[in-house]
Coordinates of N, CA and C in Angstrom, one line a residue:
X1208 N 26.3 117.2 32.1 CA 26.1 117.5 33.5 C 26.0 119.0 33.7
X1209 N 26.9 119.8 33.0 CA 26.9 121.2 33.1 C 26.9 121.8 34.4
X1210 N 26.2 122.9 34.7 CA 26.3 123.6 35.9 C 25.2 123.2 36.8
X1211 N 24.7 122.0 36.8 CA 23.5 121.6 37.5 C 23.6 121.3 38.9
X1212 N 23.0 120.3 39.4 CA 22.8 119.9 40.8 C 24.2 119.7 41.5
X1213 N 24.1 119.9 42.8 CA 25.3 119.7 43.6 C 25.4 118.2 44.1
X1214 N 24.5 117.4 43.7 CA 24.5 116.0 44.0 C 24.8 115.2 42.7
X1215 N 25.5 114.2 42.8 CA 25.8 113.3 41.7 C 24.6 112.5 41.4
X1216 N 24.1 112.7 40.2 CA 22.8 112.0 39.8 C 23.1 110.5 39.6
X1217 N 22.1 109.6 39.9 CA 22.2 108.2 39.7 C 22.6 107.9 38.3
X1218 N 22.0 108.6 37.3 CA 22.3 108.3 35.9 C 23.7 108.6 35.6
X1219 N 24.2 109.7 36.1 CA 25.6 110.1 35.8 C 26.6 109.1 36.5
X1220 N 26.3 108.7 37.7 CA 27.1 107.8 38.4 C 27.1 106.4 37.7
X1221 N 26.0 106.0 37.2 CA 25.9 104.7 36.5 C 26.7 104.8 35.2
X1222 N 26.6 105.9 34.5 CA 27.3 106.2 33.2 C 28.8 106.1 33.5
X1223 N 29.2 106.8 34.5 CA 30.7 106.9 34.8 C 31.2 105.5 35.3
X1224 N 30.4 104.8 36.0 CA 30.8 103.4 36.4 C 31.1 102.6 35.2
X1225 N 30.3 102.8 34.1 CA 30.5 102.0 32.9 C 31.6 102.6 32.0
X1226 N 32.0 103.8 32.1 CA 32.9 104.4 31.2 C 34.2 104.8 31.8
X1227 N 34.4 104.6 33.1 CA 35.7 104.8 33.7 C 36.1 103.6 34.5
X1228 N 37.3 103.7 35.1 CA 37.9 102.5 35.9 C 37.7 102.8 37.4
X1229 N 36.8 103.7 37.7 CA 36.6 104.0 39.2 C 35.4 103.3 39.8
X1230 N 35.5 103.0 41.0 CA 34.3 102.4 41.8 C 33.3 103.5 42.1
X1231 N 32.2 103.1 42.6 CA 31.1 104.1 43.0 C 31.7 105.0 44.1
X1232 N 32.3 104.4 45.1 CA 32.9 105.1 46.2 C 33.9 106.1 45.7
X1233 N 34.8 105.7 44.9 CA 35.8 106.7 44.3 C 35.2 107.8 43.6
X1234 N 34.2 107.5 42.7 CA 33.5 108.5 42.0 C 32.8 109.5 42.9
X1235 N 32.2 109.0 43.9 CA 31.5 110.0 44.9 C 32.5 110.9 45.5
X1236 N 33.7 110.3 45.9 CA 34.7 111.2 46.5 C 35.3 112.2 45.5
X1237 N 35.6 111.7 44.3 CA 36.1 112.6 43.3 C 35.0 113.8 43.1
X1238 N 33.8 113.4 43.1 CA 32.7 114.4 42.9 C 32.7 115.5 44.0
X1239 N 32.9 115.0 45.2 CA 32.9 116.0 46.3 C 34.1 116.9 46.1
X1240 N 35.3 116.4 45.8 CA 36.5 117.2 45.6 C 36.3 118.1 44.4
X1241 N 35.7 117.6 43.3 CA 35.5 118.4 42.1 C 34.6 119.6 42.4
X1242 N 33.5 119.3 43.1 CA 32.5 120.4 43.5 C 33.1 121.4 44.4
X1243 N 34.0 120.9 45.3 CA 34.7 121.9 46.2 C 35.6 122.9 45.4
X1244 N 36.2 122.3 44.4 CA 37.1 123.2 43.5 C 36.3 123.9 42.5
X1245 N 35.2 123.4 42.0 CA 34.3 123.9 41.0 C 32.9 123.9 41.4
X1246 N 32.5 124.9 42.2 CA 31.1 124.9 42.8 C 30.0 124.9 41.8
X1247 N 30.3 125.5 40.6 CA 29.2 125.5 39.6 C 29.2 124.2 38.7
X1248 N 30.1 123.2 39.1 CA 30.2 122.0 38.4 C 30.9 122.0 37.1
X1249 N 31.7 123.0 36.8 CA 32.5 123.1 35.6 C 33.8 123.7 35.8
X1250 N 34.8 123.2 35.1 CA 36.2 123.7 35.2 C 36.5 124.4 33.9
X1251 N 36.9 125.6 34.0 CA 37.3 126.4 32.8 C 38.8 126.3 32.6
X1252 N 39.3 127.0 31.5 CA 40.7 126.9 31.2 C 41.6 127.5 32.3
X1253 N 41.1 128.6 32.9 CA 41.9 129.3 33.9 C 42.0 128.3 35.1
X1254 N 40.9 127.6 35.4 CA 40.9 126.6 36.5 C 41.9 125.5 36.3
X1255 N 42.0 125.1 35.0 CA 42.9 124.0 34.7 C 44.3 124.5 34.8
X1256 N 44.6 125.8 34.4 CA 45.9 126.4 34.5 C 46.3 126.5 36.0
X1257 N 45.4 126.9 36.9 CA 45.7 126.9 38.3 C 46.0 125.6 38.8
X1258 N 45.3 124.6 38.4 CA 45.5 123.2 38.8 C 46.9 122.7 38.5
X1259 N 47.3 123.0 37.2 CA 48.7 122.6 36.8 C 49.8 123.5 37.4
X1260 N 49.5 124.7 37.7 CA 50.5 125.5 38.5 C 50.7 125.0 39.9
X1261 N 49.7 124.4 40.5 CA 49.9 123.8 41.8 C 50.7 122.5 41.7
X1262 N 50.5 121.8 40.7 CA 51.2 120.5 40.5 C 52.6 120.8 40.1
X1263 N 52.9 121.8 39.2 CA 54.2 122.1 38.7 C 54.6 123.6 39.1
X1264 N 54.8 123.9 40.4 CA 55.0 125.3 40.8 C 56.3 125.9 40.3
X1265 N 57.3 125.0 39.9 CA 58.6 125.5 39.5 C 58.6 125.9 38.0
X1266 N 57.7 125.4 37.3 CA 57.6 125.6 35.8 C 56.5 126.5 35.4
X1267 N 56.4 126.6 34.1 CA 55.3 127.3 33.5 C 54.3 126.3 32.8
X1268 N 53.2 126.0 33.4 CA 52.3 125.0 32.8 C 51.2 125.5 32.0
X1269 N 51.2 126.8 31.7 CA 50.0 127.4 31.0 C 49.8 126.8 29.7
X1270 N 50.8 126.7 28.8 CA 50.6 126.1 27.5 C 50.2 124.6 27.5
X1271 N 50.8 123.9 28.4 CA 50.4 122.5 28.6 C 49.0 122.4 29.1
X1272 N 48.6 123.2 30.0 CA 47.3 123.1 30.6 C 46.2 123.4 29.5
X1273 N 46.5 124.4 28.6 CA 45.6 124.7 27.5 C 45.4 123.5 26.6
X1274 N 46.4 122.8 26.3 CA 46.3 121.6 25.5 C 45.6 120.5 26.2
X1275 N 46.0 120.3 27.4 CA 45.3 119.2 28.2 C 43.8 119.5 28.3
X1276 N 43.5 120.8 28.5 CA 42.1 121.2 28.6 C 41.3 120.8 27.3
X1277 N 41.9 121.1 26.2 CA 41.3 120.7 24.9 C 41.0 119.3 24.8
X1278 N 41.9 118.4 25.3 CA 41.6 117.0 25.2 C 40.5 116.5 26.2
X1279 N 40.3 117.2 27.3 CA 39.3 116.9 28.3 C 37.9 117.4 27.8
X1280 N 37.9 118.6 27.2 CA 36.6 119.2 26.9 C 36.1 118.6 25.6
X1281 N 35.5 117.4 25.8 CA 35.1 116.6 24.6 C 34.0 117.3 23.8
X1282 N 33.1 118.0 24.4 CA 32.0 118.6 23.6 C 32.3 120.0 23.2
X1283 N 33.6 120.5 23.5 CA 34.0 121.8 23.0 C 33.3 123.0 23.4
X1284 N 32.6 122.9 24.6 CA 31.8 124.0 25.1 C 32.6 125.0 25.9
X1285 N 34.0 124.8 26.1 CA 34.8 125.7 26.8 C 34.8 125.4 28.3
X1286 N 34.2 124.3 28.7 CA 34.2 123.9 30.1 C 34.4 122.4 30.2
X1287 N 35.0 121.9 31.3 CA 35.1 120.5 31.6 C 34.1 120.2 32.7
X1288 N 33.1 119.4 32.4 CA 32.2 119.0 33.5 C 32.7 117.8 34.2
X1289 N 32.0 117.3 35.2 CA 32.6 116.2 36.0 C 32.8 115.0 35.2
X1290 N 31.8 114.7 34.3 CA 31.9 113.5 33.5 C 33.2 113.6 32.6
X1291 N 33.4 114.7 31.9 CA 34.6 114.8 31.1 C 35.8 114.7 31.9
X1292 N 35.8 115.3 33.0 CA 37.0 115.3 33.9 C 37.3 113.9 34.3
X1293 N 36.3 113.1 34.8 CA 36.6 111.8 35.2 C 37.0 110.8 34.1
X1294 N 36.4 111.0 32.9 CA 36.8 110.2 31.8 C 38.3 110.4 31.5
X1295 N 38.7 111.7 31.5 CA 40.1 112.0 31.3 C 41.1 111.5 32.4
X1296 N 40.7 111.7 33.6 CA 41.5 111.1 34.7 C 41.6 109.6 34.7
X1297 N 40.5 109.0 34.3 CA 40.5 107.5 34.2 C 41.5 107.0 33.2
X1298 N 41.5 107.7 32.0 CA 42.5 107.3 31.0 C 43.9 107.5 31.5
X1299 N 44.2 108.7 32.1 CA 45.5 109.0 32.5 C 46.0 108.2 33.7
X1300 N 45.1 107.8 34.6 CA 45.6 107.1 35.8 C 45.4 105.6 35.7
X1301 N 44.4 105.1 35.0 CA 44.1 103.7 35.0 C 43.9 103.1 33.6
X1302 N 44.1 103.9 32.6 CA 43.9 103.4 31.2 C 45.0 102.5 30.8
X1303 N 44.7 101.7 29.8 CA 45.7 100.8 29.2 C 46.7 101.7 28.5
X1304 N 47.8 101.1 28.2 CA 48.9 101.8 27.4 C 48.3 102.3 26.1
X1305 N 47.5 101.6 25.5 CA 46.9 102.0 24.2 C 46.0 103.2 24.4
X1306 N 45.2 103.2 25.5 CA 44.3 104.4 25.8 C 45.2 105.6 26.0
X1307 N 46.3 105.4 26.8 CA 47.1 106.6 27.1 C 47.8 107.1 25.8
X1308 N 48.2 106.2 24.9 CA 48.8 106.7 23.7 C 47.8 107.4 22.8
X1309 N 46.5 106.9 22.8 CA 45.5 107.6 22.0 C 45.3 109.0 22.6
X1310 N 45.3 109.1 23.9 CA 45.1 110.4 24.6 C 46.3 111.3 24.2
X1311 N 47.5 110.8 24.3 CA 48.7 111.5 24.0 C 48.6 112.0 22.5
X1312 N 48.2 111.2 21.6 CA 48.0 111.6 20.2 C 47.1 112.8 20.1
X1313 N 46.0 112.7 20.8 CA 45.0 113.9 20.8 C 45.6 115.1 21.4
X1314 N 46.5 115.0 22.3 CA 47.2 116.1 22.9 C 48.1 116.7 21.8
X1315 N 48.9 115.9 21.1 CA 49.8 116.4 20.1 C 49.0 117.0 18.9
X1316 N 47.9 116.3 18.5 CA 47.1 116.7 17.3 C 46.3 118.0 17.7
X1317 N 46.9 119.1 17.8 CA 46.2 120.3 18.3 C 45.1 120.8 17.4
X1318 N 45.2 120.6 16.1 CA 44.2 121.1 15.2 C 43.1 120.1 15.0
X1319 N 43.3 118.9 15.5 CA 42.2 117.8 15.4 C 42.0 117.2 14.0
X1320 N 43.1 117.4 13.1 CA 42.9 116.9 11.8 C 43.3 115.4 11.6
X1321 N 43.7 114.7 12.7 CA 44.0 113.3 12.6 C 45.4 113.0 12.3
X1322 N 46.3 114.0 12.4 CA 47.7 113.8 12.2 C 48.5 114.8 13.0
X1323 N 49.7 114.5 13.2 CA 50.6 115.4 14.0 C 51.7 116.0 13.1
X1324 N 51.7 117.3 13.0 CA 52.8 117.9 12.2 C 54.0 118.2 13.1
X1325 N 55.1 118.5 12.5 CA 56.3 118.8 13.2 C 56.1 120.0 14.2
X1326 N 55.3 121.0 13.7 CA 55.1 122.1 14.5 C 54.2 121.8 15.7
X1327 N 53.2 120.9 15.6 CA 52.4 120.5 16.7 C 53.3 119.7 17.7
X1328 N 54.1 118.8 17.2 CA 55.0 118.0 18.1 C 55.9 119.0 18.9
X1329 N 56.5 119.9 18.2 CA 57.4 120.8 18.8 C 56.7 121.7 19.9
X1330 N 55.5 122.1 19.6 CA 54.7 122.9 20.5 C 54.4 122.2 21.8
X1331 N 54.0 120.9 21.7 CA 53.7 120.1 22.9 C 55.0 119.8 23.7
X1332 N 56.0 119.4 23.0 CA 57.2 119.1 23.7 C 57.8 120.3 24.4
X1333 N 57.7 121.4 23.7 CA 58.2 122.7 24.3 C 57.3 123.0 25.6
X1334 N 56.0 122.8 25.5 CA 55.1 123.1 26.6 C 55.4 122.2 27.8
X1335 N 55.8 120.9 27.5 CA 56.1 120.0 28.6 C 57.5 120.4 29.2
X1336 N 58.4 120.8 28.4 CA 59.7 121.3 28.9 C 59.5 122.5 29.8
X1337 N 58.6 123.4 29.4 CA 58.4 124.6 30.2 C 57.7 124.2 31.5
X1338 N 56.8 123.3 31.5 CA 56.1 122.8 32.7 C 57.1 122.2 33.7
X1339 N 58.1 121.5 33.2 CA 59.1 120.9 34.1 C 60.2 121.8 34.3
X1340 N 60.2 123.0 33.7 CA 61.2 124.0 33.9 C 62.6 123.5 33.4
X1341 N 62.6 122.9 32.2 CA 63.9 122.4 31.7 C 64.1 123.0 30.3
X1342 N 65.3 122.9 29.8 CA 65.7 123.6 28.6 C 66.3 122.6 27.6
X1343 N 65.8 121.5 27.4 CA 66.3 120.5 26.4 C 66.0 121.0 25.0
X1344 N 66.7 120.4 24.1 CA 66.5 120.8 22.7 C 65.2 120.2 22.1
X1345 N 64.2 121.0 21.8 CA 63.0 120.6 21.2 C 63.2 120.1 19.8
X1346 N 64.0 120.8 19.0 CA 64.3 120.4 17.6 C 64.9 119.0 17.5
X1347 N 65.8 118.7 18.4 CA 66.5 117.4 18.4 C 65.5 116.3 18.6
X1348 N 64.6 116.5 19.6 CA 63.6 115.4 19.9 C 62.6 115.3 18.8
X1349 N 62.1 116.4 18.2 CA 61.2 116.3 17.1 C 61.8 115.6 15.9
X1350 N 63.0 116.0 15.6 CA 63.7 115.3 14.5 C 63.8 113.8 14.7
X1351 N 64.1 113.4 16.0 CA 64.2 112.0 16.3 C 62.9 111.3 16.2
X1352 N 61.8 112.0 16.6 CA 60.5 111.5 16.6 C 60.1 111.2 15.1
X1353 N 60.3 112.2 14.3 CA 59.8 112.0 12.9 C 60.7 111.1 12.1
X1354 N 62.0 111.0 12.4 CA 62.9 110.1 11.7 C 62.4 108.6 12.1
X1355 N 62.1 108.4 13.3 CA 61.8 107.1 13.8 C 60.3 106.7 13.5
X1356 N 59.4 107.6 13.7 CA 57.9 107.3 13.6 C 57.3 107.4 12.2
X1357 N 57.8 108.3 11.4 CA 57.1 108.7 10.1 C 57.5 107.6 9.1
X1358 N 56.8 106.5 9.1 CA 57.2 105.4 8.3 C 56.9 105.6 6.8
X1359 N 55.9 106.4 6.4 CA 55.6 106.6 5.0 C 56.2 107.9 4.5
X1360 N 57.0 108.6 5.4 CA 57.8 109.8 5.1 C 56.9 110.9 4.4
X1361 N 55.7 111.1 4.9 CA 54.8 112.2 4.4 C 54.9 113.5 5.2
X1362 N 55.8 113.5 6.2 CA 56.0 114.7 7.0 C 55.0 114.9 8.1
X1363 N 54.0 114.0 8.3 CA 53.1 114.1 9.4 C 53.0 112.6 10.0
X1364 N 52.5 112.6 11.3 CA 52.4 111.3 11.9 C 50.9 111.0 12.1
X1365 N 50.5 109.8 11.6 CA 49.1 109.3 11.8 C 49.1 108.8 13.2
X1366 N 47.9 108.5 13.6 CA 47.7 107.9 15.0 C 48.5 106.6 15.0
X1367 N 48.3 105.8 14.0 CA 49.0 104.5 13.9 C 50.5 104.6 14.0
X1368 N 51.1 105.5 13.2 CA 52.5 105.8 13.3 C 52.9 106.2 14.7
X1369 N 52.2 107.1 15.3 CA 52.5 107.6 16.6 C 52.5 106.5 17.6
X1370 N 51.4 105.7 17.6 CA 51.3 104.7 18.6 C 52.3 103.6 18.4
X1371 N 52.5 103.2 17.2 CA 53.6 102.1 17.0 C 55.0 102.7 17.3
X1372 N 55.3 103.9 16.9 CA 56.6 104.5 17.3 C 56.8 104.7 18.8
X1373 N 55.7 105.1 19.4 CA 55.8 105.3 20.9 C 56.0 104.0 21.6
X1374 N 55.4 102.9 21.1 CA 55.6 101.6 21.8 C 57.0 101.1 21.6
X1375 N 57.7 101.5 20.6 CA 59.1 101.1 20.4 C 60.0 102.1 21.1
X1376 N 59.7 103.3 21.2 CA 60.6 104.3 21.9 C 59.8 105.0 22.9
X1377 N 59.9 104.6 24.1 CA 59.0 105.1 25.3 C 59.4 106.5 25.7
X1378 N 60.5 107.1 25.2 CA 60.9 108.4 25.6 C 59.9 109.5 25.3
X1379 N 59.1 109.3 24.2 CA 58.2 110.3 23.8 C 56.9 110.3 24.7
X1380 N 56.6 109.2 25.3 CA 55.5 109.2 26.2 C 56.0 109.5 27.6
X1381 N 57.2 109.1 27.9 CA 57.7 109.4 29.2 C 57.7 110.9 29.6
X1382 N 57.9 111.8 28.6 CA 57.8 113.2 28.9 C 56.4 113.7 29.2
X1383 N 55.4 112.8 28.9 CA 54.0 113.2 29.2 C 53.5 112.6 30.6
X1384 N 54.4 111.8 31.2 CA 54.0 111.3 32.5 C 53.8 112.4 33.5
X1385 N 52.7 112.3 34.3 CA 52.3 113.4 35.2 C 52.8 113.2 36.6
X1386 N 53.6 112.1 36.8 CA 54.1 111.9 38.2 C 55.5 111.6 38.2

């Protein structure tokens, strides 16, 4: 979609109706709101940071916003267009537990290599704690995560290990809940 028209095209609307859990009416309203916040039709990292600062005014959401931005910017162009935005919102608000876990995995997998290292897990958990303005022990939670999830003991978590472990211990996904 890029920085194009101020109207939601029928093709984009139809595509989003098929790839999100939103109705036509909801998509049209989201589009109006998105364009009001992003007149050029694109959200950049700074815009995402501002959005998270409004949602979490007591904490520091910059690092979390940077990582969330990466998961939404599917084509890697440095901007989130309306379609990318709505696909991400759909997963987070109306996706299945499996969809949400896959999104969470991509959030943790910062280098995109298909696995989560201890450093990546610590970085995301620390970003979440800063966002909520809390000072819990990151090391303790990462150790618990890897002890519980890393079934083959190779020092990294595959998507399968992460999803299966998260299904058994909901505390790792609970810290990513946005409400």
